[in-house]
CSV table of C-alpha atoms in Angstrom, one decimal:
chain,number,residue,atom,x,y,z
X,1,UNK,CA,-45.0,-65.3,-26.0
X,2,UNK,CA,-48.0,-67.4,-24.7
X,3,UNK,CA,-51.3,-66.1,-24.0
X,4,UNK,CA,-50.3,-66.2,-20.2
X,5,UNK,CA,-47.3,-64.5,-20.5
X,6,UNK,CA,-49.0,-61.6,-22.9
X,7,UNK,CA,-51.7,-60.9,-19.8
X,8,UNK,CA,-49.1,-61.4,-17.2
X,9,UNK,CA,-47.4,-58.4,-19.4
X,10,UNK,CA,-50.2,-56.1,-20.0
X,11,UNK,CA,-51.6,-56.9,-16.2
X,12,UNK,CA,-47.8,-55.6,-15.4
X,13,UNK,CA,-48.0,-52.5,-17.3
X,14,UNK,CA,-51.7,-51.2,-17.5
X,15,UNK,CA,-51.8,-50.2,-13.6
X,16,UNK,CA,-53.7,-47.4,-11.9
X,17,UNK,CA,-52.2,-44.1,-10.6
X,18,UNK,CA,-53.1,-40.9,-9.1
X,19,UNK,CA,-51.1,-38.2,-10.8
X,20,UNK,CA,-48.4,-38.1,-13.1
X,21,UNK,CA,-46.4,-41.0,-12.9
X,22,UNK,CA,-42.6,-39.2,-12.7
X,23,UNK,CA,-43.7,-37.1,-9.5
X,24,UNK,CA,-45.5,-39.9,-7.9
X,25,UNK,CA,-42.4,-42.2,-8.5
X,26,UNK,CA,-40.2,-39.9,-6.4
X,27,UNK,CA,-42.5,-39.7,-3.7
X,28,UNK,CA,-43.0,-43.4,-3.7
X,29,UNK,CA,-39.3,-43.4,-3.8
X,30,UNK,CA,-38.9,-40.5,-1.4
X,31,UNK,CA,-41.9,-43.0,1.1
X,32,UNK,CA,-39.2,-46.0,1.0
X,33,UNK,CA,-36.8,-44.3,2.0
X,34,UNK,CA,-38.2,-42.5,4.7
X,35,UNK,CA,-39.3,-45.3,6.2
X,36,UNK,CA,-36.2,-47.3,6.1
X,37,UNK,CA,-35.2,-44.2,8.1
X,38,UNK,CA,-37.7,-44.8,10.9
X,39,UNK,CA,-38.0,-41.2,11.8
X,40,UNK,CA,-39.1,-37.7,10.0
X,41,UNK,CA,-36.0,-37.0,8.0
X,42,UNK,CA,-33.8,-33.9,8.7
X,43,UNK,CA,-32.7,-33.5,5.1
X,44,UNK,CA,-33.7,-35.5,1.6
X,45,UNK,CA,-31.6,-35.4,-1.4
X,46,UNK,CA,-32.3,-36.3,-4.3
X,47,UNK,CA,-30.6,-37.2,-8.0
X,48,UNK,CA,-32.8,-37.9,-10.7
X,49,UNK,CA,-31.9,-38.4,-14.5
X,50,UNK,CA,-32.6,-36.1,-16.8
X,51,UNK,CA,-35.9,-37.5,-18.0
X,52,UNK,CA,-37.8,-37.7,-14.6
X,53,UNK,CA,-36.6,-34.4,-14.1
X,54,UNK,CA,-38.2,-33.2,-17.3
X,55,UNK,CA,-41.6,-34.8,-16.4
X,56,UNK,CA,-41.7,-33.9,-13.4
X,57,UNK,CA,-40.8,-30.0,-13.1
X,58,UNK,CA,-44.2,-28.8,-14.4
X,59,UNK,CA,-47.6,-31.0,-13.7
X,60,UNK,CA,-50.3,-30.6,-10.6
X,61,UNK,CA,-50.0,-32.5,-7.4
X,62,UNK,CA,-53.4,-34.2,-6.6
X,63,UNK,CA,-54.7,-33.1,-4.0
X,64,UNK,CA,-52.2,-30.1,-3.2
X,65,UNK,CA,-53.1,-27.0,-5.7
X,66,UNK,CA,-49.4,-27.0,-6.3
X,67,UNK,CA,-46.7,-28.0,-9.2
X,68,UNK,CA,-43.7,-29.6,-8.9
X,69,UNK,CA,-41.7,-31.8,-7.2
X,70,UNK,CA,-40.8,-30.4,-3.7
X,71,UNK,CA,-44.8,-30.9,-2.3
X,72,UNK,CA,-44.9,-34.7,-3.8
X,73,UNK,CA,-41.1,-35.2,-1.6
X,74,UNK,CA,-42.4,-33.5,1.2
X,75,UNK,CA,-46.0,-35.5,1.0
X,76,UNK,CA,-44.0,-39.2,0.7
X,77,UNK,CA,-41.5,-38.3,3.1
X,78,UNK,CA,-43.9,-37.7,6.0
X,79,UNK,CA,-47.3,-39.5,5.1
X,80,UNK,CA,-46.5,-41.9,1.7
X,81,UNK,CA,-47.5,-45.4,2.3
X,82,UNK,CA,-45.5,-47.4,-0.3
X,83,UNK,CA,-47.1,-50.3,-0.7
X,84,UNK,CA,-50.0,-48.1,-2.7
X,85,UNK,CA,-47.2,-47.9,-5.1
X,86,UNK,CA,-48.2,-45.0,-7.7
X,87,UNK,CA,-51.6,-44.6,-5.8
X,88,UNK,CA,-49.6,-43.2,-2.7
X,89,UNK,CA,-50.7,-40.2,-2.2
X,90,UNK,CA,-54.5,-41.0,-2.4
X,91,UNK,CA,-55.4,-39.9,0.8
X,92,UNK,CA,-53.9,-36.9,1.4
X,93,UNK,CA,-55.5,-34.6,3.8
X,94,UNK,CA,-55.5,-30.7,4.0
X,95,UNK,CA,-53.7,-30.9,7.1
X,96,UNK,CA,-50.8,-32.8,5.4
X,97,UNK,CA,-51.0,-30.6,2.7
X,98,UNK,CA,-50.4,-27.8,5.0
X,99,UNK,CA,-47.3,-29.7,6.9
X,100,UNK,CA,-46.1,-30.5,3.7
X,101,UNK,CA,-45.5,-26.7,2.5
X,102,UNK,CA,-44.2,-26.0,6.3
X,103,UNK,CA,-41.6,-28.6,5.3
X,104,UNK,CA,-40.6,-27.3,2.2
X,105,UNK,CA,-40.3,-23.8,4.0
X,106,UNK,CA,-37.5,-25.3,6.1
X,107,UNK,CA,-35.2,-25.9,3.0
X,108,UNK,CA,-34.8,-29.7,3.9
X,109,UNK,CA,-35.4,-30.8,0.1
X,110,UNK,CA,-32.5,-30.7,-2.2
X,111,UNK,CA,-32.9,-31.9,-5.8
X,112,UNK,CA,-30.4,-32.9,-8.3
X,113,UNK,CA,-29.9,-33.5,-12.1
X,114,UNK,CA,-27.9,-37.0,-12.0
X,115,UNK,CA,-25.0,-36.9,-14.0
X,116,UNK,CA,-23.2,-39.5,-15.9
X,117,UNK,CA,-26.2,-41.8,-16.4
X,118,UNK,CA,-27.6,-44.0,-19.4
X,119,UNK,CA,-31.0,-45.3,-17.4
X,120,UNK,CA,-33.5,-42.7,-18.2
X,121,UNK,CA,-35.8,-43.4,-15.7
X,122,UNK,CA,-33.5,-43.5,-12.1
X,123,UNK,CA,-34.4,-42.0,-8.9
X,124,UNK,CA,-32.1,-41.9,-5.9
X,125,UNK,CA,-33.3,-40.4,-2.4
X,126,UNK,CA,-31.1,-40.4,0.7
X,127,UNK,CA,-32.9,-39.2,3.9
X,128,UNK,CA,-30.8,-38.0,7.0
X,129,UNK,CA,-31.9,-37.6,10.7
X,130,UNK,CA,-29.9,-37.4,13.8
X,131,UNK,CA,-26.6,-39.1,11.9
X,132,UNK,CA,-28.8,-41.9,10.8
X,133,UNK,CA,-29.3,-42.1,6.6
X,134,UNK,CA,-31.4,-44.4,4.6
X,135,UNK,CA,-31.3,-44.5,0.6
X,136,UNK,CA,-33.6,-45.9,-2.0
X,137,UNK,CA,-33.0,-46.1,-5.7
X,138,UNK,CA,-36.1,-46.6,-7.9
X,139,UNK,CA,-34.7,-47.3,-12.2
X,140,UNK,CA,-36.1,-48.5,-15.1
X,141,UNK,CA,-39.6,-49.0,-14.1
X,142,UNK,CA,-42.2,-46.5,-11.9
X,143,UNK,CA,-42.3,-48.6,-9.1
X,144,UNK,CA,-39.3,-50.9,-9.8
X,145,UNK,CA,-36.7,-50.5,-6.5
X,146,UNK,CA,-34.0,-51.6,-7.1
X,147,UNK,CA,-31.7,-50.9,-4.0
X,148,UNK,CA,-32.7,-49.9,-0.6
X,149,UNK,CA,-30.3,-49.3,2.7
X,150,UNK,CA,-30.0,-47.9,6.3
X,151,UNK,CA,-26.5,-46.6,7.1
X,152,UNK,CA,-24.2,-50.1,6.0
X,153,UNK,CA,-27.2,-52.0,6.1
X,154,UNK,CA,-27.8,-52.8,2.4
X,155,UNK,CA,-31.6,-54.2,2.4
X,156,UNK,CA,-32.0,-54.5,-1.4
X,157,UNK,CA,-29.0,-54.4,-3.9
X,158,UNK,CA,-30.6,-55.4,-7.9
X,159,UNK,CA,-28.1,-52.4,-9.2
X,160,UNK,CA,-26.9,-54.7,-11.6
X,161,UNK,CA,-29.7,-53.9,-14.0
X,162,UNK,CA,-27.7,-50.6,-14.3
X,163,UNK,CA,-25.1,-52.0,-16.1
X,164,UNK,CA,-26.7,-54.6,-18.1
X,165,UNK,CA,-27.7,-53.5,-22.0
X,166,UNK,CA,-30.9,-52.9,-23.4
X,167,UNK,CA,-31.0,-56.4,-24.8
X,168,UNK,CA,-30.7,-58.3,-21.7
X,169,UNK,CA,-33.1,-56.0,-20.0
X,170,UNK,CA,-35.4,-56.9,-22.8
X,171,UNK,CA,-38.1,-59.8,-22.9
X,172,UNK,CA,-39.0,-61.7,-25.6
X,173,UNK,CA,-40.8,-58.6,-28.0
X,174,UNK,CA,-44.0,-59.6,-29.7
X,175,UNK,CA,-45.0,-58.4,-33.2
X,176,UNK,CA,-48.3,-57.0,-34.3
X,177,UNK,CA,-49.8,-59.8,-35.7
X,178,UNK,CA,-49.7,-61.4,-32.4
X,179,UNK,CA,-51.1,-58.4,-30.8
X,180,UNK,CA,-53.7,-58.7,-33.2
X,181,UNK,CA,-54.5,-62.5,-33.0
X,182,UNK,CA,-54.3,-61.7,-29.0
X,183,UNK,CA,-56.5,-59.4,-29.0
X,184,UNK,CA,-59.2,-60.7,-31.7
X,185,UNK,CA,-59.2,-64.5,-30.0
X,186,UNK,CA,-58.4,-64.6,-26.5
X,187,UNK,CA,-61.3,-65.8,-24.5
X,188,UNK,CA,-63.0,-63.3,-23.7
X,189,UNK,CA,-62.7,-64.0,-20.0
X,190,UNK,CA,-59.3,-63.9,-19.8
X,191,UNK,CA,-59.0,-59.9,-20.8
X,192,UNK,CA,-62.1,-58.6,-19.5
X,193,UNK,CA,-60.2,-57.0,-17.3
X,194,UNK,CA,-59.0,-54.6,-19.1
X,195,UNK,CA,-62.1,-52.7,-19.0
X,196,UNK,CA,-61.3,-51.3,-15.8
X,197,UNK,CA,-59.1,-48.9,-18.3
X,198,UNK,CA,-62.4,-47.6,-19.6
X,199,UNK,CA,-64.1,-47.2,-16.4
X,200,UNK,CA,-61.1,-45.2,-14.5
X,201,UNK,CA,-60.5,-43.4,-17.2
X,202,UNK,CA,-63.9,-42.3,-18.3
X,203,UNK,CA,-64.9,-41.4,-14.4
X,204,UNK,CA,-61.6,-39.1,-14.6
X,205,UNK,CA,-62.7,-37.7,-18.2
X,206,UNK,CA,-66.2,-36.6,-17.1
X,207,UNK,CA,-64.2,-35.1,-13.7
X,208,UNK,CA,-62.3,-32.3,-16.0
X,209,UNK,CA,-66.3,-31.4,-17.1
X,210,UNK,CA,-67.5,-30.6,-13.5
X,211,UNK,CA,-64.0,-28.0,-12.8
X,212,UNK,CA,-61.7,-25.7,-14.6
X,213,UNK,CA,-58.4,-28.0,-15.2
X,214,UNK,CA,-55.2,-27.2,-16.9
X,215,UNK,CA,-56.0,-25.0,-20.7
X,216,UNK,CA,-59.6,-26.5,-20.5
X,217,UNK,CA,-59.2,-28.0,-23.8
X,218,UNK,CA,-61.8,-30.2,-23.9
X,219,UNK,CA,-64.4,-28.3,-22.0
X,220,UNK,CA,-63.5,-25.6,-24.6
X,221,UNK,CA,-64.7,-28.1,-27.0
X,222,UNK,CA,-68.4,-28.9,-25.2
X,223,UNK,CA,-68.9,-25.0,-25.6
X,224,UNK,CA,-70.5,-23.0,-28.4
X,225,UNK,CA,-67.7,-21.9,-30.0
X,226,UNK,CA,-65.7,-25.6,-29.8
X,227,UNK,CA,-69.3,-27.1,-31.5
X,228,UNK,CA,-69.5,-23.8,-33.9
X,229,UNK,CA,-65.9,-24.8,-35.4
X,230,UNK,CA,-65.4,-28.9,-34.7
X,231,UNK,CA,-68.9,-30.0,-34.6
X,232,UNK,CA,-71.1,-31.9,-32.8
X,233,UNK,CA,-69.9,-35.4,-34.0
X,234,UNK,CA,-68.2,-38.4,-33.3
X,235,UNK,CA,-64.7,-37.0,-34.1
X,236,UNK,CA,-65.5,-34.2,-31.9
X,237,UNK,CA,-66.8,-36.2,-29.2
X,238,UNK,CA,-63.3,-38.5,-29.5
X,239,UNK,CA,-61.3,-35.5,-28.6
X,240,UNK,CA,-63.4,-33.8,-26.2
X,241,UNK,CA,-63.2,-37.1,-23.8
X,242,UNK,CA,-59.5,-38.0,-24.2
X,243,UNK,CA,-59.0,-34.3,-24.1
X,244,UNK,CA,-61.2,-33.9,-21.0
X,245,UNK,CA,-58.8,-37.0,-18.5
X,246,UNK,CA,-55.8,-35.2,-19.5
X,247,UNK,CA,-56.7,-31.8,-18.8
X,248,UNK,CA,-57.8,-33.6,-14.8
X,249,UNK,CA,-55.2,-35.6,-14.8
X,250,UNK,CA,-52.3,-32.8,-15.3
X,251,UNK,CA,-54.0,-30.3,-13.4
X,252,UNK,CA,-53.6,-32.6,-10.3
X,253,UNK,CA,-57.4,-33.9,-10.1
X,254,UNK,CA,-57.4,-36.3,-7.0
X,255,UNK,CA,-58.9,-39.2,-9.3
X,256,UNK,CA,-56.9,-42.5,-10.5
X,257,UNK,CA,-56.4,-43.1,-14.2
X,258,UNK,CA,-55.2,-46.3,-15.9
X,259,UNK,CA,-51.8,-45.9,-17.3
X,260,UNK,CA,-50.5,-47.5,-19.9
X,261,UNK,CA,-46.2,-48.2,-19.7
X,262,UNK,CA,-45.8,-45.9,-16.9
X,263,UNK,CA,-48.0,-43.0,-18.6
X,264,UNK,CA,-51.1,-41.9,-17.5
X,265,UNK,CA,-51.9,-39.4,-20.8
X,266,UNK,CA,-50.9,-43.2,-22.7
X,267,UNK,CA,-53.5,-45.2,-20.9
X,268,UNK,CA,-56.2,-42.4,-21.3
X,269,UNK,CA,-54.9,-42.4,-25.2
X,270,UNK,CA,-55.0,-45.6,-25.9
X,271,UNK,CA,-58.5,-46.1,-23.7
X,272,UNK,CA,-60.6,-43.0,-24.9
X,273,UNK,CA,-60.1,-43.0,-28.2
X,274,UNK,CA,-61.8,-46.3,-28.3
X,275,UNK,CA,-64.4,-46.0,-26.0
X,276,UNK,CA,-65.9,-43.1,-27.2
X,277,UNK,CA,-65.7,-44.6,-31.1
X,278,UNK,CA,-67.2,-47.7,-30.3
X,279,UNK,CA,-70.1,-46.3,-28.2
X,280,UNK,CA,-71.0,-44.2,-30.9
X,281,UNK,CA,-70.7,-47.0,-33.7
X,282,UNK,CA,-72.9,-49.2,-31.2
X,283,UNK,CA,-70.4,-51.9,-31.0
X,284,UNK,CA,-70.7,-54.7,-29.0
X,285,UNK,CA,-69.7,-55.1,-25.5
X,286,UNK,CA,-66.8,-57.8,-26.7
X,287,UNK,CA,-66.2,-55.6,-29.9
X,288,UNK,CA,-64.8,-53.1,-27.3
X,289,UNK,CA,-62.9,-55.2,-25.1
X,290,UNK,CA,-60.9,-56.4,-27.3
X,291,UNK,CA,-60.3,-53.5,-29.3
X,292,UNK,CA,-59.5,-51.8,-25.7
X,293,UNK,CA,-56.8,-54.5,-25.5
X,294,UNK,CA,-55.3,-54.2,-29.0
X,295,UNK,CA,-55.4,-50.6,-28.2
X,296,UNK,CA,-53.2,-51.4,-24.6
X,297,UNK,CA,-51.3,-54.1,-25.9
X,298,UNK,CA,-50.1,-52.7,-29.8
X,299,UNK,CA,-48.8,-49.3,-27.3
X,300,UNK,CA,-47.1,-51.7,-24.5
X,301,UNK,CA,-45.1,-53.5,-27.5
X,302,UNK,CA,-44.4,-50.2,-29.2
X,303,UNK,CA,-43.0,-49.0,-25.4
X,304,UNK,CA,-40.8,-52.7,-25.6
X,305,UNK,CA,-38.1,-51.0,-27.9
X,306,UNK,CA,-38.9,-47.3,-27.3
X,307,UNK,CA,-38.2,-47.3,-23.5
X,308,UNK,CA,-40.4,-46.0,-20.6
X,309,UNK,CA,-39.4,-42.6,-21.0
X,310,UNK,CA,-37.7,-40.6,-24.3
X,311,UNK,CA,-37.7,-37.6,-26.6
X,312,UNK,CA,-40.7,-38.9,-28.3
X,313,UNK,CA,-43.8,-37.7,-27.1
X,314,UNK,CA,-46.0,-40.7,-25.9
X,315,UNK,CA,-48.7,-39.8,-27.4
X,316,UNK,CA,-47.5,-41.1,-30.4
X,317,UNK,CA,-47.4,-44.3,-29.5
X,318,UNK,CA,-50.4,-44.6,-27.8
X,319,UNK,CA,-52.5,-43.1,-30.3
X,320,UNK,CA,-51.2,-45.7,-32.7
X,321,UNK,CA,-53.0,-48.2,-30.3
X,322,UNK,CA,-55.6,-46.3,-30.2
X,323,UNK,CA,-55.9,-45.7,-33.7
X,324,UNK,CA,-55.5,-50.1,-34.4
X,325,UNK,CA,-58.6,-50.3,-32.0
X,326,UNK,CA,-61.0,-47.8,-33.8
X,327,UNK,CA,-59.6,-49.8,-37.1
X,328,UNK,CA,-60.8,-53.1,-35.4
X,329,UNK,CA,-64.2,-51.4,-34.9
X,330,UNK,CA,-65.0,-49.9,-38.1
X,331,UNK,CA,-65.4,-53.8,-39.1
X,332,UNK,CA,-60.9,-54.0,-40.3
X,333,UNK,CA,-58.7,-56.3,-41.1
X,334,UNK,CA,-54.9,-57.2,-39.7
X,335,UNK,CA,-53.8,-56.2,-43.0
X,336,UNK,CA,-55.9,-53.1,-42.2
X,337,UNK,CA,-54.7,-52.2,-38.5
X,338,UNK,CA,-51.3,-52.7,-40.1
X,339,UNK,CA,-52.0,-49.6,-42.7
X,340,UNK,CA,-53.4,-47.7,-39.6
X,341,UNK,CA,-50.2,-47.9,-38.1
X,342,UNK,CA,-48.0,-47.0,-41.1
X,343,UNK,CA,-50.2,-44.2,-41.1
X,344,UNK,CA,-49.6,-42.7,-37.9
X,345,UNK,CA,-45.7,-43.3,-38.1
X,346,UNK,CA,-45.5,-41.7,-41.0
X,347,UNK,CA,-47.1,-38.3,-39.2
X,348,UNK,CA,-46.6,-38.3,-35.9
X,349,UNK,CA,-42.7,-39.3,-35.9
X,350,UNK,CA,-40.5,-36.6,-34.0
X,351,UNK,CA,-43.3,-35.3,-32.0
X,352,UNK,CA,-40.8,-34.3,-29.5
X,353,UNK,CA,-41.6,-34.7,-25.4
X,354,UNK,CA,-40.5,-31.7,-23.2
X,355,UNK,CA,-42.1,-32.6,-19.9
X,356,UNK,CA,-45.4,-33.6,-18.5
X,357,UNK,CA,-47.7,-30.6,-18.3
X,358,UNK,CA,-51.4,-29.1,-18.9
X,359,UNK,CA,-50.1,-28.3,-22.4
X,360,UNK,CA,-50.0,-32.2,-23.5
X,361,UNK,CA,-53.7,-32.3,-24.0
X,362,UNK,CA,-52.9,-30.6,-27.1
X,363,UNK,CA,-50.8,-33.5,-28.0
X,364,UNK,CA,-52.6,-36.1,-27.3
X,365,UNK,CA,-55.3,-33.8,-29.3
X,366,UNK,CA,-52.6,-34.1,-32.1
X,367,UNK,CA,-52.3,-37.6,-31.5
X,368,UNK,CA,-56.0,-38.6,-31.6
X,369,UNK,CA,-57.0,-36.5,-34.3
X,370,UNK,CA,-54.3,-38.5,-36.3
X,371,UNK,CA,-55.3,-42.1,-35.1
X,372,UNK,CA,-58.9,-41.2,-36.4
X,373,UNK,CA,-57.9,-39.9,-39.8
X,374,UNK,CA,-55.3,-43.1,-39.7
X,375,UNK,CA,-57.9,-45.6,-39.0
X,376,UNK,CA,-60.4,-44.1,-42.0
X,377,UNK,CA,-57.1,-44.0,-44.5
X,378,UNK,CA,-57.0,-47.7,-43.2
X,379,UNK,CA,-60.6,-49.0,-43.7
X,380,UNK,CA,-60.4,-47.7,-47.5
X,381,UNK,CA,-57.0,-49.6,-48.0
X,382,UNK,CA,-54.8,-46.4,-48.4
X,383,UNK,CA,-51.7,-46.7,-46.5
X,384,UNK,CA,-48.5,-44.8,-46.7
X,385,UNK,CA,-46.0,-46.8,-48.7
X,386,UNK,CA,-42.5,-47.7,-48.4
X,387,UNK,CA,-40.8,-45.4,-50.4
X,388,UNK,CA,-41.4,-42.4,-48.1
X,389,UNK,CA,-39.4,-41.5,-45.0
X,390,UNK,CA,-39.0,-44.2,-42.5
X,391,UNK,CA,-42.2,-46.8,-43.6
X,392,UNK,CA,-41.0,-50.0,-44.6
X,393,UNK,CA,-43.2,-52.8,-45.9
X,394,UNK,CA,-43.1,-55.0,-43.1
X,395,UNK,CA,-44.8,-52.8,-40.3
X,396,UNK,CA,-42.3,-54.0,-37.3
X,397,UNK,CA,-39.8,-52.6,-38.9
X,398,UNK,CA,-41.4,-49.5,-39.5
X,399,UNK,CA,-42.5,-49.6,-36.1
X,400,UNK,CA,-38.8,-50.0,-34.7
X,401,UNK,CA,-37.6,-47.6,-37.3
X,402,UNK,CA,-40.0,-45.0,-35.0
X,403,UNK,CA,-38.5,-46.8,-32.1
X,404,UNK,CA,-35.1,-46.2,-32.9
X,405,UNK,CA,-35.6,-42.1,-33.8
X,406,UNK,CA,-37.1,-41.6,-30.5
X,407,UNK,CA,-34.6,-43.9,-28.6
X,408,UNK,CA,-31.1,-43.0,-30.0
X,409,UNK,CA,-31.7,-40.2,-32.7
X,410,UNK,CA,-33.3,-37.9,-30.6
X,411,UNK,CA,-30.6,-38.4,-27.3
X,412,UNK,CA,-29.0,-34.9,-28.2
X,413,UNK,CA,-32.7,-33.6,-28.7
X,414,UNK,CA,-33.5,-34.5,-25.1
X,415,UNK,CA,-30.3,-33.0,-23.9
X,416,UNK,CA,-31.5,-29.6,-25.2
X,417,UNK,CA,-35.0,-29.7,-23.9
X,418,UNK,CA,-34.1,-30.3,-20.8
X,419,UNK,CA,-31.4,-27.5,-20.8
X,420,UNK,CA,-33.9,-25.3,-22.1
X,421,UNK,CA,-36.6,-25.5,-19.6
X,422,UNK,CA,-34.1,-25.8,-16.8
X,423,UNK,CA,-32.5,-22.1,-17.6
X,424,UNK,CA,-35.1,-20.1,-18.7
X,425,UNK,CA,-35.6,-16.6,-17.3
């Protein structure tokens, strides 16, 4: 890949959204199809793989004081504008809020496990109204629609990504040491754009400070007892703000973060992490941007073999970004942010994902506290070797060998989750 291609990628997949990313895409879904429609729909039914179901059954709504899906439907199907993609709901009102839940009272919104599908990110909406019907399938990507129709009128028809394989979906993966060289020797113009990561994502961390969001994690940790047992130190500090955006962010604050692959808890991992570090360590403005991008772009090509959405909990992977940036700032090597990531594989592998809620900031706690204790293994030239578990020598391979556990060993494990949380009493 070329420099231009590699920005073209991370422009395409470090993007801003309000909210979790599952809920949002079936309201920006939902918002399509709506307006294909042309009038308030009568009845929306939805089918959504297992996956999006999972992520979506349990985080905030900005702007709504509610969980779940049925407010974000309701919100798209009568206000959504879709060409704010992710950030659709932005400017939701009380008074839509309130029409919203008098929607939802009318038993209009029916929602569906999709059966019989490999694509773990698909969305499928069909609104009705006075015999009319309009449908909109969003797949493989948040924002990615791939069919869209009124009645026999077929708009947009790209279902054929449906039955293509992973392989020919794929582009052309990169390997670390090009993420590295990327990120280390890119003019500095050309990714200085990637600081917008830090500044959404810090406004959204110092948000969770000002209300009560989610478990409070890391407001718990700004408090006397939280200093009394971490500290007051940089390590502290490193969990308290990544904890801090997450808490907001899955407690439905009505504040944008920077995602990272379709993740929002991924973009604040892979942004916080390294902020907080190299503010601390008095880097240097360029010291940070670029260990910002190795942060974004080591997680994007992780998420290249591991898929937008899997058993695996993300914070794995974006926590090994994070953990290759705070490596790059305590003065390391290649060889170096190469034993950082060995280091985090070889703990954080089968971390398992069952659905976005308040309860992640513990993960990504998990995750964090690992890329730190990674990235200090790293600096002293200790790395976890290849005779245990899944490390190999050469770190790609170790990297796909994570891929490939969260992407095809942990199927069944996914199947159970979900079955779990969808019947309990």
């Amino acid at each position: 890949m070329t420099n231009a291609d590699i920005i073209r990628l991370v422009k395409r997949e470090v993007i801003p959204a309000i909210g979790c990313t599952e809920p949002m895409a079936v309201a920006l879904c939902t918002a399509y199809a709506a307006r294909e429609l042309g009038s308030k729909p009568d009845k929306i039914e939805i089918s959504l793989s297992a996956n999006i179901l999972k992520n979506a059954m349990g985080v905030g709504i900005p702007g709504t004081g509610m969980i779940g899906l049925p407010i974000a439907v309701a919100l798209g199907a009568l206000f959504g504008d879709p060409s704010n993609g992710l950030e659709l709901l932005k400017d939701t009102t009380p008074r839509q809020v309130d029409e919203g839940k008098a929607y939802i009272s009318q038993g209009c919104i029916d929602i569906s496990l999709k059966e019989d599908i490999s694509e773990k990110l698909y969305i499928e909406v069909c609104c009705k109204a006075a015999g009319c019907s309009s449908v909109a399938i969003i797949a493989h990507d948040h924002t990615n629609l791939i069919y869209l129709a009124k009645g026999e009128q077929v708009i947009k028809d790209n279902r054929s990504i449906l039955s293509q394989t992973e392989s020919e979906q794929e582009e052309e993966e990169l390997t670390l040491k090009q993420v590295y060289e990327f990120a280390t020797t890119a003019p500095l113009e050309d990714i200085e754009f990637i600081n917008e990561a830090r500044r959404l994502n810090e406004e959204a961390s110092n948000m969770a400070l000002k209300g009560n969001y989610g478990h409070n994690l890391g407001k718990t940790l700004t408090r006397p007892l939280g200093k009394g047992v971490m500290g007051d130190t940089i390590f502290s500090h490193i969990l308290t703000a990544t904890s801090c955006a997450c808490d907001a962010r899955m407690a439905g604050a009505m504040i944008p973060v920077m995602c990272n692959s379709g993740s929002g808890n991924q973009g604040i991992v892979a942004t916080m992490p390294v902020v907080v570090f190299a503010r601390e360590n008095h880097n240097t403005d360029e010291e940070l941007t670029r260990a910002l991008m190795l942060s974004h772009l080591t997680a994007v090509y992780i998420k290249q073999s591991l898929g937008r959405l899997s058993a695996l909990c993300g914070c794995v992977v974006a926590a090994t970004g994070s953990s290759c940036g705070i490596t790059y700032l305590m003065g390391g090597s290649y060889r170096q942010v190469a034993y950082s990531v060995k280091n985090m594989i070889a703990n954080l592998a089968g971390i398992v994902c069952d659905g976005a809620k308040p309860s992640c900031s513990l993960k990504v706690s998990s995750g964090v506290s690992t890329a730190v204790l990674s990235a200090i293994m790293a600096i002293q030239n200790d790395v976890v070797t290849s005779v245990e578990g899944i490390i190999e020598d050469d770190v790609d391979k170790s990297i796909h060998n994570l891929t490939r556990v969260g992407s095809q060993g942990m199927n069944e494990t996914d199947r159970l989750i979900l079955d779990i949380m969808t019947h309990k009493h």
